[in-house]
Coordinates of C-alpha atoms in Angstrom, one line a residue:
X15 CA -131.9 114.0 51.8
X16 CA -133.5 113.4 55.4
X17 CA -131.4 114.1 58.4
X18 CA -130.3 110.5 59.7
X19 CA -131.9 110.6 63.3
X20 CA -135.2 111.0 61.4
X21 CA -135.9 107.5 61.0
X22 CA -134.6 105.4 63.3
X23 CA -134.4 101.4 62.8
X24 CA -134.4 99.4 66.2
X25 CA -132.8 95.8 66.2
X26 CA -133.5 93.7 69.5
X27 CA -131.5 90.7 69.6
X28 CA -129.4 89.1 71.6
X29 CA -125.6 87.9 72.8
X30 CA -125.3 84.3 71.3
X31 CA -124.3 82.4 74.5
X32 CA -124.6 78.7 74.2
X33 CA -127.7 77.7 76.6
X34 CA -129.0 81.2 77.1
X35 CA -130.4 81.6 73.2
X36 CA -133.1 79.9 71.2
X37 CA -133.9 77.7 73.8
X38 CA -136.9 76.3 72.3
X39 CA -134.6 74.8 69.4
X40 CA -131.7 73.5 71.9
X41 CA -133.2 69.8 71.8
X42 CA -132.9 70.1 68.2
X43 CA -129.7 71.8 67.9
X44 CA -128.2 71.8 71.2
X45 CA -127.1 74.6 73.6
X46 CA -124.1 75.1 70.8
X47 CA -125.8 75.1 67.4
X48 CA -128.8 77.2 68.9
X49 CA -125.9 79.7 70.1
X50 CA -124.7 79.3 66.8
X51 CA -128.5 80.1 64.5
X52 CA -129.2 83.2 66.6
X53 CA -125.6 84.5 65.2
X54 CA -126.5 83.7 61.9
X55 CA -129.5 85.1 62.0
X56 CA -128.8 88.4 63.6
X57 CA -125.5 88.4 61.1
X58 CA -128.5 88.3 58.4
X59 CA -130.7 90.6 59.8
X60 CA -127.7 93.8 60.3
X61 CA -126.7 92.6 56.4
X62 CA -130.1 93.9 55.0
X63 CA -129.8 96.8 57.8
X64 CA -126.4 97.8 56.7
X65 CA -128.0 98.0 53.0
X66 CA -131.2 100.0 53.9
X67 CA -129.1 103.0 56.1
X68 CA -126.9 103.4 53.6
X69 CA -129.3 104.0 50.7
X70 CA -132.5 105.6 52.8
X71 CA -130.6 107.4 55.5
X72 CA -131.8 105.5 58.7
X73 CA -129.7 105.3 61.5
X74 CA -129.4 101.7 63.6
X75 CA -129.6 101.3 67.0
X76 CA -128.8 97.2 67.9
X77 CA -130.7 96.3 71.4
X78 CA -129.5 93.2 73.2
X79 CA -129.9 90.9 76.0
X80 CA -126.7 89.2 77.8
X81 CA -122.8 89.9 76.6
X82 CA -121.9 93.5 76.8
X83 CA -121.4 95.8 73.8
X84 CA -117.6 94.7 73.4
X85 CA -118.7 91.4 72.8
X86 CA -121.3 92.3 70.4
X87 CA -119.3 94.7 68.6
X88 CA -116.5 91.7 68.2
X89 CA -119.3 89.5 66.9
X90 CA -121.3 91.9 64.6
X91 CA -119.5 94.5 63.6
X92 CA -118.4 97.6 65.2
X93 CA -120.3 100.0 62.4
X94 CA -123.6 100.4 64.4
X95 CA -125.4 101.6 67.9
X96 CA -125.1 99.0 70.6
X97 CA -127.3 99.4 73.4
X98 CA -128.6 96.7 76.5
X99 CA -132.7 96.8 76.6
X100 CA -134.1 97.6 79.6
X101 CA -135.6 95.4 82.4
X102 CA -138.7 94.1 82.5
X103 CA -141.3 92.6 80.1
X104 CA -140.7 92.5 76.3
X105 CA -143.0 95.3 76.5
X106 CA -141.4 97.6 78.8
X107 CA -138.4 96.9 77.0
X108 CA -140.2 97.7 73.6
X109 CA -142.1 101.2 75.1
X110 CA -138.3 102.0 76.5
X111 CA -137.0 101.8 73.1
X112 CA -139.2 103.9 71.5
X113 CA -139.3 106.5 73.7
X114 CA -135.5 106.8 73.7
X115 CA -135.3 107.0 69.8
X116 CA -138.0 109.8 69.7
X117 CA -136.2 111.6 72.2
X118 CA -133.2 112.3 70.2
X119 CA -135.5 114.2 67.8
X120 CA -136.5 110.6 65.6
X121 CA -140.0 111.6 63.5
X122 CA -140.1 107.3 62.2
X123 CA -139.5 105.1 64.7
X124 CA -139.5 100.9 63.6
X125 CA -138.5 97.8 65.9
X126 CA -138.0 94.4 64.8
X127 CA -136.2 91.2 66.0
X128 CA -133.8 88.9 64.6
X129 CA -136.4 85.7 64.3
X130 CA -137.8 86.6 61.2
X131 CA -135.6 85.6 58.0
X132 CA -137.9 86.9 55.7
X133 CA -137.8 90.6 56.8
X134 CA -135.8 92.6 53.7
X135 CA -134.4 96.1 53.6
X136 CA -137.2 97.1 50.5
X137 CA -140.2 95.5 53.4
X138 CA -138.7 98.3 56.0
X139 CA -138.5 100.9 53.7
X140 CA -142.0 100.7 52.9
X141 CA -143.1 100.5 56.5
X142 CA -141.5 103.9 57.2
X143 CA -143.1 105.4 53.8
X144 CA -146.3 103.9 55.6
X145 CA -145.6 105.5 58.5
X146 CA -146.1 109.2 56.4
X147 CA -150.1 108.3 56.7
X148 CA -150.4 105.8 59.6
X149 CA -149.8 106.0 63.7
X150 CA -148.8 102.6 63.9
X151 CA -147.7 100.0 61.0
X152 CA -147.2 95.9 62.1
X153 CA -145.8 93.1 60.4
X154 CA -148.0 89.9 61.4
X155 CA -146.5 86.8 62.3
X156 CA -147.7 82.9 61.4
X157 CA -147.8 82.5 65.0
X158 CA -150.0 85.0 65.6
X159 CA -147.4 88.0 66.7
X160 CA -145.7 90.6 64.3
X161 CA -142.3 90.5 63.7
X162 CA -142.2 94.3 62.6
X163 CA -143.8 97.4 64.6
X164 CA -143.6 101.0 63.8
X165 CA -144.7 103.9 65.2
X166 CA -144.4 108.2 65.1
X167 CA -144.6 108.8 68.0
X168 CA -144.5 107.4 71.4
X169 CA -147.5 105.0 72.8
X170 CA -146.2 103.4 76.1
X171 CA -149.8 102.6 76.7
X172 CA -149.7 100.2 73.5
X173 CA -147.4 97.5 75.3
X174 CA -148.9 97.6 78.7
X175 CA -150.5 94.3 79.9
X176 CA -150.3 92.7 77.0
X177 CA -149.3 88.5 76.8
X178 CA -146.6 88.6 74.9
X179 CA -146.3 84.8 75.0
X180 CA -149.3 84.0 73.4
X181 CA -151.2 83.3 70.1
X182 CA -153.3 86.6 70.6
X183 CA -150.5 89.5 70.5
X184 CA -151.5 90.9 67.4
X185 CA -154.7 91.0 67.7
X186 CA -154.4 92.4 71.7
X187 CA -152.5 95.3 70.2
X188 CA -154.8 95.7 67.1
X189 CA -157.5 96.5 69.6
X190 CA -155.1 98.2 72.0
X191 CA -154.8 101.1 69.4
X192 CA -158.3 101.2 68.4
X193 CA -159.0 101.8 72.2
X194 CA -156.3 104.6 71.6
X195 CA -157.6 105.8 68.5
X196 CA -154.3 105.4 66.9
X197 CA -154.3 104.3 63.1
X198 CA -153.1 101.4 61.7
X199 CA -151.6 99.4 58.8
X200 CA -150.3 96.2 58.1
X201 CA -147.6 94.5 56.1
X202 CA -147.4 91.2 54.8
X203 CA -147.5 88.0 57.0
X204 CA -143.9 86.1 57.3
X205 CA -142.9 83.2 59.7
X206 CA -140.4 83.4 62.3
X207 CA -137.9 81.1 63.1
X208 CA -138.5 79.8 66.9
X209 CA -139.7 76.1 67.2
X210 CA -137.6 73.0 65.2
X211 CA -140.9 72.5 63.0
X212 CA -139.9 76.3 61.7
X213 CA -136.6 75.6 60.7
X214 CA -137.0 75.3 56.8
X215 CA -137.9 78.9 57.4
X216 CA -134.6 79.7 58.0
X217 CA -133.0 76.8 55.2
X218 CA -134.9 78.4 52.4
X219 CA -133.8 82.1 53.0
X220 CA -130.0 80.5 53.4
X221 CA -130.5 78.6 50.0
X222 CA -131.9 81.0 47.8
X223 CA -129.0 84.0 48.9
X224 CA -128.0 85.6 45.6
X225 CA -124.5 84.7 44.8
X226 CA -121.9 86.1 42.8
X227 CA -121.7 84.3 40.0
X228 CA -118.0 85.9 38.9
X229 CA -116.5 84.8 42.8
X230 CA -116.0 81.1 42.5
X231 CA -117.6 78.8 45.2
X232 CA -115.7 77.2 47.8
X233 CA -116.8 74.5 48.7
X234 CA -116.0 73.6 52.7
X235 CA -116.0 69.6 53.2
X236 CA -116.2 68.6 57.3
X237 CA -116.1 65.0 57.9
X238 CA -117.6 64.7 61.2
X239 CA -118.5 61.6 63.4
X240 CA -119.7 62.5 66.8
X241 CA -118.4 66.0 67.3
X242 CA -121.6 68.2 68.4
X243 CA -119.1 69.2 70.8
X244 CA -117.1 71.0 68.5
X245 CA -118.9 71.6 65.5
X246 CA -121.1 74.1 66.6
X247 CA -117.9 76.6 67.0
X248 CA -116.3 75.2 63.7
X249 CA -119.7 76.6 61.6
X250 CA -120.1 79.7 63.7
X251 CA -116.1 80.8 62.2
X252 CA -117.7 80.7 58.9
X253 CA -120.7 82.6 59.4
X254 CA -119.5 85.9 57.4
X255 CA -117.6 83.7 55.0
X256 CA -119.2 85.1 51.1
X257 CA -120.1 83.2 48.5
X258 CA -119.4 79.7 50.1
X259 CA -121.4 76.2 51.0
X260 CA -121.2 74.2 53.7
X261 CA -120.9 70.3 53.7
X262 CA -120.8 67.8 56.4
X263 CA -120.2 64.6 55.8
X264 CA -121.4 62.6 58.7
X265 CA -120.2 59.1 59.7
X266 CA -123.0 58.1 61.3
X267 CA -122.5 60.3 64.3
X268 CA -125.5 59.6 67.6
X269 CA -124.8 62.2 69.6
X270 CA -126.7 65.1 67.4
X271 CA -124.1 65.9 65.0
X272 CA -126.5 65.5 62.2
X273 CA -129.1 67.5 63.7
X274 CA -126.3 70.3 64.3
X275 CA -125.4 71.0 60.4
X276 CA -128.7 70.7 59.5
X277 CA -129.8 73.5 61.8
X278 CA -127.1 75.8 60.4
X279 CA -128.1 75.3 57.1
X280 CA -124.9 73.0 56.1
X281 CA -125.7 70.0 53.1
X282 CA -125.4 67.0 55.1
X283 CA -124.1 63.8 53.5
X284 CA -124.2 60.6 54.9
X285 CA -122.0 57.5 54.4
X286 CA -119.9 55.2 55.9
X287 CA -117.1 56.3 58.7
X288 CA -113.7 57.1 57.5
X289 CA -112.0 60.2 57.1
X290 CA -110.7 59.8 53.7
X291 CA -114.4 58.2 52.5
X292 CA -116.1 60.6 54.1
X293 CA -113.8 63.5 52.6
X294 CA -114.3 61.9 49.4
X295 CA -118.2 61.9 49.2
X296 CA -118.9 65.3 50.7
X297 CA -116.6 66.3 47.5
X298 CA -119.0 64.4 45.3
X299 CA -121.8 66.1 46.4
X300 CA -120.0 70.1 46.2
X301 CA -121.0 72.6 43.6
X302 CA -118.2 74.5 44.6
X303 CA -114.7 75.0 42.1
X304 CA -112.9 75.3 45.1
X305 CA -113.1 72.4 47.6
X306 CA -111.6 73.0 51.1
X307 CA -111.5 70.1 53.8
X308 CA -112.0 71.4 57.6
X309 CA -111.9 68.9 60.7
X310 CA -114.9 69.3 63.0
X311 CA -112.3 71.0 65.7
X312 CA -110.4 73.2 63.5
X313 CA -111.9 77.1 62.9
X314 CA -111.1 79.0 59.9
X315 CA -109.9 83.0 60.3
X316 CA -112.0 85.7 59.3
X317 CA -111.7 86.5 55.8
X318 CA -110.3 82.8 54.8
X319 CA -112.5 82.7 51.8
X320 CA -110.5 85.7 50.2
X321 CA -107.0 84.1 50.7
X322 CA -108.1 80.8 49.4
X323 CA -109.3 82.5 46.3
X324 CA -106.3 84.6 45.6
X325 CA -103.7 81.8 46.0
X326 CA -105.6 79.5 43.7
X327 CA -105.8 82.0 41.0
X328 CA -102.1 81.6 40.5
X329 CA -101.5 79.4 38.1
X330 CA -98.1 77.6 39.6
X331 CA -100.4 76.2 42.9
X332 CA -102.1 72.6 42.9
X333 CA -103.2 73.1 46.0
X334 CA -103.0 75.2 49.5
X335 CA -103.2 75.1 53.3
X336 CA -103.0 77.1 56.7
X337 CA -100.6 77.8 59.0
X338 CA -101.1 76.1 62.1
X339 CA -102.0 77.4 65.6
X340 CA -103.1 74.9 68.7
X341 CA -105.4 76.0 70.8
X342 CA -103.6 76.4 74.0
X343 CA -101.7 78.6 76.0
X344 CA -98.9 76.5 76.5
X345 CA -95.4 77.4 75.5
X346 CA -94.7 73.2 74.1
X347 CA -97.4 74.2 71.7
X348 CA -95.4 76.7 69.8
X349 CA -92.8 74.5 69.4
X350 CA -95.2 72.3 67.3
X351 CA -96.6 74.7 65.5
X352 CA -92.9 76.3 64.3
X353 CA -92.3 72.5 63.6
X354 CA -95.3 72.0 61.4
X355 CA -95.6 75.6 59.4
X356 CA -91.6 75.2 58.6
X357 CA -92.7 71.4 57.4
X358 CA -95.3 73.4 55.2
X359 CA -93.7 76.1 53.8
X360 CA -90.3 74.5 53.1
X361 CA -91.6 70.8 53.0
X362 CA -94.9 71.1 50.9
X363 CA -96.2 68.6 53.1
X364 CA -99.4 70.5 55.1
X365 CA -101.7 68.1 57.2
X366 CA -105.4 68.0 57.2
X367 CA -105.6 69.7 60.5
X368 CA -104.3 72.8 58.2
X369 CA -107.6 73.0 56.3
X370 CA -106.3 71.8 52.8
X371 CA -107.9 73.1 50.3
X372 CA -107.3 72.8 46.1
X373 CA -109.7 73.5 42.8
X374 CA -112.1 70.9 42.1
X375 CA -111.0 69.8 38.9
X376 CA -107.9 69.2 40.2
X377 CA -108.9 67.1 43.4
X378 CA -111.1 65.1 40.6
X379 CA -108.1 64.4 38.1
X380 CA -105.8 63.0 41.3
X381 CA -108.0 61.3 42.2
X382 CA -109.4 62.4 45.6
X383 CA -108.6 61.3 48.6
X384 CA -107.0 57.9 48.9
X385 CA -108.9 55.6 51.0
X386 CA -107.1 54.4 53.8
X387 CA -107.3 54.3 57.3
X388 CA -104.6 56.0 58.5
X389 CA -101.9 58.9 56.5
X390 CA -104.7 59.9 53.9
X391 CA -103.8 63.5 53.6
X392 CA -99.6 62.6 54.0
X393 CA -100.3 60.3 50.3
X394 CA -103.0 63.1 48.8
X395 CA -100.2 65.7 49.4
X396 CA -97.9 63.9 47.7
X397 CA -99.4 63.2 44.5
X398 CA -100.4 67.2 44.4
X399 CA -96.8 68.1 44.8
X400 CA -96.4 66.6 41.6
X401 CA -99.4 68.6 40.1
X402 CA -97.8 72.1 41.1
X403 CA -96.7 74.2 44.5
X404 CA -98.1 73.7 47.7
X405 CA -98.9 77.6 49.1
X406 CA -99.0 78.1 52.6
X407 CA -100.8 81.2 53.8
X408 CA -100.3 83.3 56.1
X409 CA -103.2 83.0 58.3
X410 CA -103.5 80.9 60.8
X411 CA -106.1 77.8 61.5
X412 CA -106.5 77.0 65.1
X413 CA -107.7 73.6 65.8
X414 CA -107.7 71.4 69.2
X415 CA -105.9 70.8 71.3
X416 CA -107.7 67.7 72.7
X417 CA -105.1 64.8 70.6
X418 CA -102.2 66.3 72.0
X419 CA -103.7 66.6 75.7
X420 CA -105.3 63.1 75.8
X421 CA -102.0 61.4 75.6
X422 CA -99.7 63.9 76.3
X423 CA -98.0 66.2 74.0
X424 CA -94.3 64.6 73.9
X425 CA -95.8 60.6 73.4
X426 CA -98.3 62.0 71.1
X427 CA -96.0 63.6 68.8
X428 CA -94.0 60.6 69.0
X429 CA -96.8 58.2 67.9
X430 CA -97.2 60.7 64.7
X431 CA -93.7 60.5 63.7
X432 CA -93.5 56.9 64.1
X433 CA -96.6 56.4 62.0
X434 CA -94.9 58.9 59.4
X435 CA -91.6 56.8 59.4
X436 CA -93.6 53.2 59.2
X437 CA -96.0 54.6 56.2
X438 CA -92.6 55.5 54.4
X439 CA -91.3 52.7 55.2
X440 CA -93.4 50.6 53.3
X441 CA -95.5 49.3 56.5
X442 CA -99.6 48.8 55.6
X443 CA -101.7 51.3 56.7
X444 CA -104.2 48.7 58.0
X445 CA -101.3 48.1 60.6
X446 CA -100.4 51.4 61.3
X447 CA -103.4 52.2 62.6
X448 CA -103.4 49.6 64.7
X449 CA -101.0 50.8 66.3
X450 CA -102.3 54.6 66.9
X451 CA -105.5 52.7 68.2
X452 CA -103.4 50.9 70.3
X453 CA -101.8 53.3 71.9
X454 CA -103.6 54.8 74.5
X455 CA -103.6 51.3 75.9

């Protein structure tokens, strides 16, 4: 087996800070949801990376721009090389890279980026192979760059004075190593993912992801009107989720919403506003056998996907939610959220702000959601109580803490339990939300 350092992968990429990434696709996806694709698609491109170093011995070496390696590690893992790129062009950058890697004794040296979705582990491994014959190997671009270059041994002269923001970069550096009498090869031609026009690019790699067809599919519902502010963060917290889809049901949202879920390769449904109705028809259009229902401000842990699964295979559960945590520091908070998770655990009675979640046949046979304006989740609970138990876990959901703040935490909680005590009551819901609209007033 080849010593490690002998063929050396190089990822360039970069920290995903909201307004500082993809910058070209913030129009389309705004400062948040462009943060948001540039995660995804470095999380995709150090999936395939993790595959090919540990079956053909090549050792990783992640180059960024922005953030600083603790960050990066907390984003993407802390099983590979983190290392800023150097200043200057994206060719002194590139030269810098290469000659580092060769000069801990590397024989095969290849770069890429993050923007290509199409890149695989088997496409690498056959550049370095190609690399046994050839000085140089390239992957062209559709846009007239290469999204893959590999070389044995260093050429600073190959990135000098080239335009790197052009249409002409390949062929500049096809000449380039003529001039240098360096040999060449070159892969296939894939598309990156850079303008809003190349964004099926990146929809068709998401979509045709071999699943696992013994894993069941959860399927996570988001009703959503008007939250580009907050849905951005709410997709990003399920980027490493396995064997999932992603739903949102929009409301008919104008501030970009759409355009958001769409751009991070969630199914977007649209119908009428309403939590409940829009709950309902995202369910309607899952494939999943486990249907979960997330608010636009609420994030899921790490790892959510597992617990789900485990609690629904036993057979005594209807249905399931999260403990609660309010994002805030302040101390009334925890108060609420010891309030609420002994309501849940000893109650049965979880919220929607909990990320409730139950088997699809089951939501089906109860019925769904009932719709109505106001206490949908308090009535769906209730009929699944009768079903089977209600399992809390024990991992948290943190969600806003924006409904609390806007009217203040004390009158806000008050508002909810006088809502609760009127729906019990026997008081319409039509009216009861009246009154929560009136409120603020």
């Amino acid at each position: 087996m080849k010593d490690p350092m002998e063929r050396v992968l190089i990822i360039f990429t970069r920290y995903p800070a909201p307004g500082h990434t993809k910058t070209r696709l913030i129009p389309r996806l705004g400062p948040a949801g462009a943060a948001a694709l540039q995660s995804e698609m470095t999380l995709h491109t150090l999936r395939w990376a993790r595959a090919l170093s540990a079956r053909a011995s090549v050792a990783v070496q992640v180059r960024f721009e922005g953030g600083d390696e603790d960050r990066m590690r907390a984003c993407f893992g802390s099983d590979f090389s983190y290392r800023p790129q150097e200043a200057g062009d994206l060719g002194c950058r590139m030269a810098e890279a290469f000659e580092a890697a060769f000069a801990t004794g590397a024989e095969r040296v290849i770069l890429v980026g993050t923007d290509c979705p199409g890149i695989t582990a088997e496409l690498v491994e056959d550049a370095f192979e190609r690399l046994a014959a050839a000085d140089l190997v390239l992957g062209p671009a559709t846009d007239g760059g290469y999204y893959l270059i590999g070389l044995r041994r260093p050429l600073p002269a190959l990135f000098a004075d080239i335009s790197w923001s052009c249409e002409t970069v390949l062929r500049d550096t096809l000449q380039r190593a003529r001039r240098l009498r360096v040999s060449a090869t070159q892969l296939a031609t894939l598309a990156d993912v850079d303008r809003p026009e190349d964004l099926p690019v990146w929809q068709r790699v998401v979509s045709t992801t071999p699943a696992n067809p013994l894993v069941p599919l959860i399927s996570v519902v988001i009703p959503a009107l008007n939250e580009a502010g907050h849905l951005g963060d709410a997709l990003l917290a399920l980027r490493d989720a396995r064997h999932i889809e992603t739903i949102v049901a929009d409301g008919g949202s104008h501030d970009g919403t759409a355009a958001l879920a769409t751009g991070h390769g969630a199914k977007l449904v649209r119908c009428s506003p309403g939590r409940a109705l829009q709950m309902n028809a995202g369910a309607s259009a899952a494939a999943g056998e486990i249907l979960l229902f997330l608010h636009a401000d609420t994030r899921l842990p790490k790892n959510f996907e597992q617990h789900v699964r485990e609690v629904l295979d036993q057979a005594d559960v209807a249905a399931g939610a999260f403990r609660l945590r309010i994002d805030s520091s302040r101390r009334a908070f925890r108060l609420i959220e010891w309030a609420v998770n002994l309501r849940s655990r000893y109650g049965q009675m979880p919220y929607g702000d909990q990320a409730i979640f139950v088997r699809a046949d089951t939501f089906r046979g109860s019925g769904g959601f009932p719709e109505l304006p106001i206490m949908e989740d308090f009535e769906f609970m209730r009929r699944l109580r009768k079903l089977g138990r209600i399992a809390l876990l024990p991992v948290s959901a943190t969600t806003s803490a924006r409904r609390w703040e806007r009217l203040g935490i004390w009158k806000t909680t008050w508002i909810n339990q006088r809502i609760l005590a009127g729906y019990c009551l026997g008081i319409p819901p039509e009216k009861l939300a009246e009154w929560y609209v009136r409120e603020p007033g």
